[in-house]
Amino acid sequence: MAPRRREIIVVRSLTDSDLGLFKEHRKSATSKQRAIALTTPVAKQLLSPELFVAGGIDMDCICVFGTVSNREPRNIGKVGKNWRLGGHQLIGQEFAELDSKDFMLLRSVEQNDATRPVMLTFVGRRAQSVMHAGVVAIVKDKLHQSVAIYQERSPAFAGLAALFPSVPAGVALKAGT
Protein backbone atom coordinates (compact mmCIF):
# COMPACT_ATOMS: atom_id res chain seq x y z
CA MET A 1 0.00 0.00 0.00
CA ALA A 2 1.36 3.40 -0.98
CA PRO A 3 2.08 5.80 1.88
CA ARG A 4 -0.45 8.55 2.46
CA ARG A 5 0.67 11.74 0.77
CA ARG A 6 0.62 14.86 2.91
CA GLU A 7 -1.52 17.80 2.00
CA ILE A 8 -0.58 21.39 1.34
CA ILE A 9 -2.63 24.56 1.39
CA VAL A 10 -1.56 27.36 -0.92
CA VAL A 11 -2.92 30.82 -0.16
CA ARG A 12 -2.94 33.30 -3.02
CA SER A 13 -3.81 36.92 -2.33
CA LEU A 14 -5.61 37.82 -5.54
CA THR A 15 -4.30 40.68 -7.65
CA ASP A 16 -6.13 42.70 -10.30
CA SER A 17 -4.52 40.58 -13.03
CA ASP A 18 -5.87 37.36 -11.44
CA LEU A 19 -9.46 38.58 -11.70
CA GLY A 20 -9.60 37.93 -15.46
CA LEU A 21 -10.47 34.29 -14.69
CA PHE A 22 -13.93 35.43 -13.57
CA LYS A 23 -16.55 36.34 -16.17
CA GLU A 24 -17.91 39.14 -13.99
CA HIS A 25 -14.52 40.87 -13.99
CA ARG A 26 -13.51 40.44 -17.64
CA LYS A 27 -15.21 43.62 -18.85
CA SER A 28 -13.30 45.79 -16.40
CA ALA A 29 -10.06 43.78 -16.21
CA THR A 30 -7.05 45.82 -17.22
CA SER A 31 -4.95 42.70 -17.73
CA LYS A 32 -5.37 40.24 -20.58
CA GLN A 33 -4.42 37.42 -18.20
CA ARG A 34 -7.17 34.81 -17.89
CA ALA A 35 -5.56 32.82 -15.11
CA ILE A 36 -4.38 33.03 -11.53
CA ALA A 37 -0.64 33.41 -11.12
CA LEU A 38 1.25 30.74 -9.20
CA THR A 39 4.92 30.65 -8.31
CA THR A 40 7.57 28.08 -9.18
CA PRO A 41 7.85 26.92 -5.52
CA VAL A 42 4.08 26.32 -5.50
CA ALA A 43 4.21 24.34 -8.76
CA LYS A 44 7.16 22.32 -7.47
CA GLN A 45 5.28 21.28 -4.31
CA LEU A 46 1.89 20.88 -5.96
CA LEU A 47 2.85 18.81 -9.01
CA SER A 48 4.60 15.47 -9.19
CA PRO A 49 8.22 15.77 -10.38
CA GLU A 50 7.21 14.39 -13.80
CA LEU A 51 4.40 16.91 -14.25
CA PHE A 52 6.59 19.76 -13.04
CA VAL A 53 9.28 18.91 -15.60
CA ALA A 54 6.60 18.50 -18.30
CA GLY A 55 5.35 22.03 -17.59
CA GLY A 56 2.02 21.09 -16.03
CA ILE A 57 -1.25 19.35 -16.84
CA ASP A 58 -5.02 19.74 -16.72
CA MET A 59 -6.17 18.73 -13.25
CA ASP A 60 -9.60 17.97 -11.82
CA CYS A 61 -10.42 21.16 -9.89
CA ILE A 62 -13.35 21.80 -7.60
CA CYS A 63 -13.91 25.57 -7.20
CA VAL A 64 -16.10 26.95 -4.41
CA PHE A 65 -17.14 30.47 -3.51
CA GLY A 66 -20.01 30.74 -1.07
CA THR A 67 -22.88 28.71 -2.56
CA VAL A 68 -21.39 28.59 -6.08
CA SER A 69 -19.35 25.58 -7.11
CA ASN A 70 -17.72 24.43 -10.32
CA ARG A 71 -15.90 21.22 -11.15
CA GLU A 72 -13.91 20.86 -14.33
CA PRO A 73 -10.38 20.31 -15.57
CA ARG A 74 -8.18 23.38 -15.11
CA ASN A 75 -4.70 23.79 -16.47
CA ILE A 76 -1.90 24.20 -13.99
CA GLY A 77 0.95 24.98 -16.30
CA LYS A 78 3.97 27.01 -17.20
CA VAL A 79 3.48 29.88 -19.63
CA GLY A 80 6.88 31.28 -20.52
CA LYS A 81 8.65 31.61 -17.18
CA ASN A 82 5.45 31.90 -15.14
CA TRP A 83 3.15 29.25 -13.67
CA ARG A 84 -0.61 29.77 -13.95
CA LEU A 85 -3.89 28.17 -12.96
CA GLY A 86 -6.24 28.66 -15.89
CA GLY A 87 -9.16 27.04 -17.64
CA HIS A 88 -12.62 28.21 -18.63
CA GLN A 89 -13.85 31.44 -17.08
CA LEU A 90 -15.67 31.03 -13.79
CA ILE A 91 -19.26 32.15 -14.25
CA GLY A 92 -21.56 33.48 -11.56
CA GLN A 93 -22.67 36.88 -10.34
CA GLU A 94 -21.29 35.96 -6.91
CA PHE A 95 -17.75 36.16 -8.31
CA ALA A 96 -18.28 39.90 -8.85
CA GLU A 97 -17.88 40.17 -5.06
CA LEU A 98 -14.23 39.11 -5.30
CA ASP A 99 -11.59 41.80 -5.51
CA SER A 100 -7.84 42.16 -5.27
CA LYS A 101 -6.56 41.26 -1.79
CA ASP A 102 -9.22 38.56 -1.50
CA PHE A 103 -7.96 34.98 -1.36
CA MET A 104 -7.79 31.75 -3.26
CA LEU A 105 -7.00 28.77 -1.08
CA LEU A 106 -5.78 25.74 -2.98
CA ARG A 107 -5.75 22.44 -1.11
CA SER A 108 -4.18 19.32 -2.56
CA VAL A 109 -1.90 16.43 -1.82
CA GLU A 110 1.76 17.27 -2.29
CA GLN A 111 3.25 16.27 -5.62
CA ASN A 112 -0.17 15.57 -7.11
CA ASP A 113 0.14 13.36 -10.18
CA ALA A 114 -3.35 14.40 -11.39
CA THR A 115 -4.98 11.34 -9.81
CA ARG A 116 -6.43 13.43 -6.96
CA PRO A 117 -8.66 16.50 -7.33
CA VAL A 118 -7.57 19.95 -6.27
CA MET A 119 -9.90 22.03 -4.08
CA LEU A 120 -10.02 25.79 -4.74
CA THR A 121 -11.91 27.94 -2.27
CA PHE A 122 -12.28 31.67 -2.82
CA VAL A 123 -12.68 33.92 0.21
CA GLY A 124 -13.94 37.47 -0.28
CA ARG A 125 -13.93 40.17 2.38
CA ARG A 126 -17.30 41.58 1.28
CA ALA A 127 -19.17 38.27 1.31
CA GLN A 128 -17.19 36.45 4.02
CA SER A 129 -15.67 39.11 6.24
CA VAL A 130 -15.10 36.88 9.29
CA MET A 131 -13.46 34.09 7.29
CA HIS A 132 -11.41 36.66 5.35
CA ALA A 133 -10.18 38.17 8.63
CA GLY A 134 -9.23 34.68 9.83
CA VAL A 135 -7.14 34.06 6.71
CA VAL A 136 -5.50 37.49 7.05
CA ALA A 137 -4.58 36.73 10.68
CA ILE A 138 -2.86 33.51 9.60
CA VAL A 139 -1.05 34.72 6.46
CA LYS A 140 -0.10 38.31 7.29
CA ASP A 141 3.66 38.78 6.96
CA LYS A 142 3.96 35.32 5.34
CA LEU A 143 3.03 36.10 1.74
CA HIS A 144 5.86 36.22 -0.79
CA GLN A 145 4.85 37.31 -4.31
CA SER A 146 1.25 37.21 -3.00
CA VAL A 147 1.56 33.48 -2.15
CA ALA A 148 2.20 31.36 0.93
CA ILE A 149 2.46 27.56 1.15
CA TYR A 150 1.55 25.64 4.31
CA GLN A 151 2.53 22.03 4.98
CA GLU A 152 0.08 19.65 6.64
CA ARG A 153 1.96 19.44 9.93
CA SER A 154 2.32 23.20 10.44
CA PRO A 155 0.18 25.13 12.95
CA ALA A 156 -0.94 27.51 10.19
CA PHE A 157 -2.17 24.55 8.12
CA ALA A 158 -4.38 23.47 11.02
CA GLY A 159 -5.87 26.96 11.28
CA LEU A 160 -6.55 27.18 7.56
CA ALA A 161 -7.89 23.61 7.41
CA ALA A 162 -10.44 24.55 10.09
CA LEU A 163 -11.68 27.34 7.81
CA PHE A 164 -11.80 25.31 4.64
CA PRO A 165 -12.12 21.52 4.28
CA SER A 166 -10.32 19.11 2.02
CA VAL A 167 -12.13 17.33 -0.78
CA PRO A 168 -14.55 14.83 0.80
CA ALA A 169 -13.89 11.22 -0.19
CA GLY A 170 -17.24 10.90 -1.97
CA VAL A 171 -16.52 13.99 -4.04
CA ALA A 172 -12.94 12.96 -4.75
CA LEU A 173 -14.19 10.09 -6.89
CA LYS A 174 -14.90 11.25 -10.40
CA ALA A 175 -18.35 10.62 -11.80
CA GLY A 176 -18.61 7.14 -13.25
CA THR A 177 -15.79 5.62 -11.20
Coordinates of C-alpha atoms in Angstrom, one line a residue, residues 28-175:
S28 CA -13.3 45.8 -16.4
A29 CA -10.1 43.8 -16.2
T30 CA -7.0 45.8 -17.2
S31 CA -4.9 42.7 -17.7
K32 CA -5.4 40.2 -20.6
Q33 CA -4.4 37.4 -18.2
R34 CA -7.2 34.8 -17.9
A35 CA -5.6 32.8 -15.1
I36 CA -4.4 33.0 -11.5
A37 CA -0.6 33.4 -11.1
L38 CA 1.2 30.7 -9.2
T39 CA 4.9 30.6 -8.3
T40 CA 7.6 28.1 -9.2
P41 CA 7.9 26.9 -5.5
V42 CA 4.1 26.3 -5.5
A43 CA 4.2 24.3 -8.8
K44 CA 7.2 22.3 -7.5
Q45 CA 5.3 21.3 -4.3
L46 CA 1.9 20.9 -6.0
L47 CA 2.8 18.8 -9.0
S48 CA 4.6 15.5 -9.2
P49 CA 8.2 15.8 -10.4
E50 CA 7.2 14.4 -13.8
L51 CA 4.4 16.9 -14.2
F52 CA 6.6 19.8 -13.0
V53 CA 9.3 18.9 -15.6
A54 CA 6.6 18.5 -18.3
G55 CA 5.4 22.0 -17.6
G56 CA 2.0 21.1 -16.0
I57 CA -1.2 19.3 -16.8
D58 CA -5.0 19.7 -16.7
M59 CA -6.2 18.7 -13.2
D60 CA -9.6 18.0 -11.8
C61 CA -10.4 21.2 -9.9
I62 CA -13.3 21.8 -7.6
C63 CA -13.9 25.6 -7.2
V64 CA -16.1 26.9 -4.4
F65 CA -17.1 30.5 -3.5
G66 CA -20.0 30.7 -1.1
T67 CA -22.9 28.7 -2.6
V68 CA -21.4 28.6 -6.1
S69 CA -19.4 25.6 -7.1
N70 CA -17.7 24.4 -10.3
R71 CA -15.9 21.2 -11.1
E72 CA -13.9 20.9 -14.3
P73 CA -10.4 20.3 -15.6
R74 CA -8.2 23.4 -15.1
N75 CA -4.7 23.8 -16.5
I76 CA -1.9 24.2 -14.0
G77 CA 0.9 25.0 -16.3
K78 CA 4.0 27.0 -17.2
V79 CA 3.5 29.9 -19.6
G80 CA 6.9 31.3 -20.5
K81 CA 8.7 31.6 -17.2
N82 CA 5.4 31.9 -15.1
W83 CA 3.1 29.3 -13.7
R84 CA -0.6 29.8 -13.9
L85 CA -3.9 28.2 -13.0
G86 CA -6.2 28.7 -15.9
G87 CA -9.2 27.0 -17.6
H88 CA -12.6 28.2 -18.6
Q89 CA -13.8 31.4 -17.1
L90 CA -15.7 31.0 -13.8
I91 CA -19.3 32.1 -14.3
G92 CA -21.6 33.5 -11.6
Q93 CA -22.7 36.9 -10.3
E94 CA -21.3 36.0 -6.9
F95 CA -17.7 36.2 -8.3
A96 CA -18.3 39.9 -8.8
E97 CA -17.9 40.2 -5.1
L98 CA -14.2 39.1 -5.3
D99 CA -11.6 41.8 -5.5
S100 CA -7.8 42.2 -5.3
K101 CA -6.6 41.3 -1.8
D102 CA -9.2 38.6 -1.5
F103 CA -8.0 35.0 -1.4
M104 CA -7.8 31.8 -3.3
L105 CA -7.0 28.8 -1.1
L106 CA -5.8 25.7 -3.0
R107 CA -5.7 22.4 -1.1
S108 CA -4.2 19.3 -2.6
V109 CA -1.9 16.4 -1.8
E110 CA 1.8 17.3 -2.3
Q111 CA 3.2 16.3 -5.6
N112 CA -0.2 15.6 -7.1
D113 CA 0.1 13.4 -10.2
A114 CA -3.3 14.4 -11.4
T115 CA -5.0 11.3 -9.8
R116 CA -6.4 13.4 -7.0
P117 CA -8.7 16.5 -7.3
V118 CA -7.6 20.0 -6.3
M119 CA -9.9 22.0 -4.1
L120 CA -10.0 25.8 -4.7
T121 CA -11.9 27.9 -2.3
F122 CA -12.3 31.7 -2.8
V123 CA -12.7 33.9 0.2
G124 CA -13.9 37.5 -0.3
R125 CA -13.9 40.2 2.4
R126 CA -17.3 41.6 1.3
A127 CA -19.2 38.3 1.3
Q128 CA -17.2 36.5 4.0
S129 CA -15.7 39.1 6.2
V130 CA -15.1 36.9 9.3
M131 CA -13.5 34.1 7.3
H132 CA -11.4 36.7 5.4
A133 CA -10.2 38.2 8.6
G134 CA -9.2 34.7 9.8
V135 CA -7.1 34.1 6.7
V136 CA -5.5 37.5 7.1
A137 CA -4.6 36.7 10.7
I138 CA -2.9 33.5 9.6
V139 CA -1.1 34.7 6.5
K140 CA -0.1 38.3 7.3
D141 CA 3.7 38.8 7.0
K142 CA 4.0 35.3 5.3
L143 CA 3.0 36.1 1.7
H144 CA 5.9 36.2 -0.8
Q145 CA 4.9 37.3 -4.3
S146 CA 1.2 37.2 -3.0
V147 CA 1.6 33.5 -2.2
A148 CA 2.2 31.4 0.9
I149 CA 2.5 27.6 1.2
Y150 CA 1.5 25.6 4.3
Q151 CA 2.5 22.0 5.0
E152 CA 0.1 19.6 6.6
R153 CA 2.0 19.4 9.9
S154 CA 2.3 23.2 10.4
P155 CA 0.2 25.1 13.0
A156 CA -0.9 27.5 10.2
F157 CA -2.2 24.6 8.1
A158 CA -4.4 23.5 11.0
G159 CA -5.9 27.0 11.3
L160 CA -6.5 27.2 7.6
A161 CA -7.9 23.6 7.4
A162 CA -10.4 24.6 10.1
L163 CA -11.7 27.3 7.8
F164 CA -11.8 25.3 4.6
P165 CA -12.1 21.5 4.3
S166 CA -10.3 19.1 2.0
V167 CA -12.1 17.3 -0.8
P168 CA -14.6 14.8 0.8
A169 CA -13.9 11.2 -0.2
G170 CA -17.2 10.9 -2.0
V171 CA -16.5 14.0 -4.0
A172 CA -12.9 13.0 -4.8
L173 CA -14.2 10.1 -6.9
K174 CA -14.9 11.2 -10.4
A175 CA -18.4 10.6 -11.8

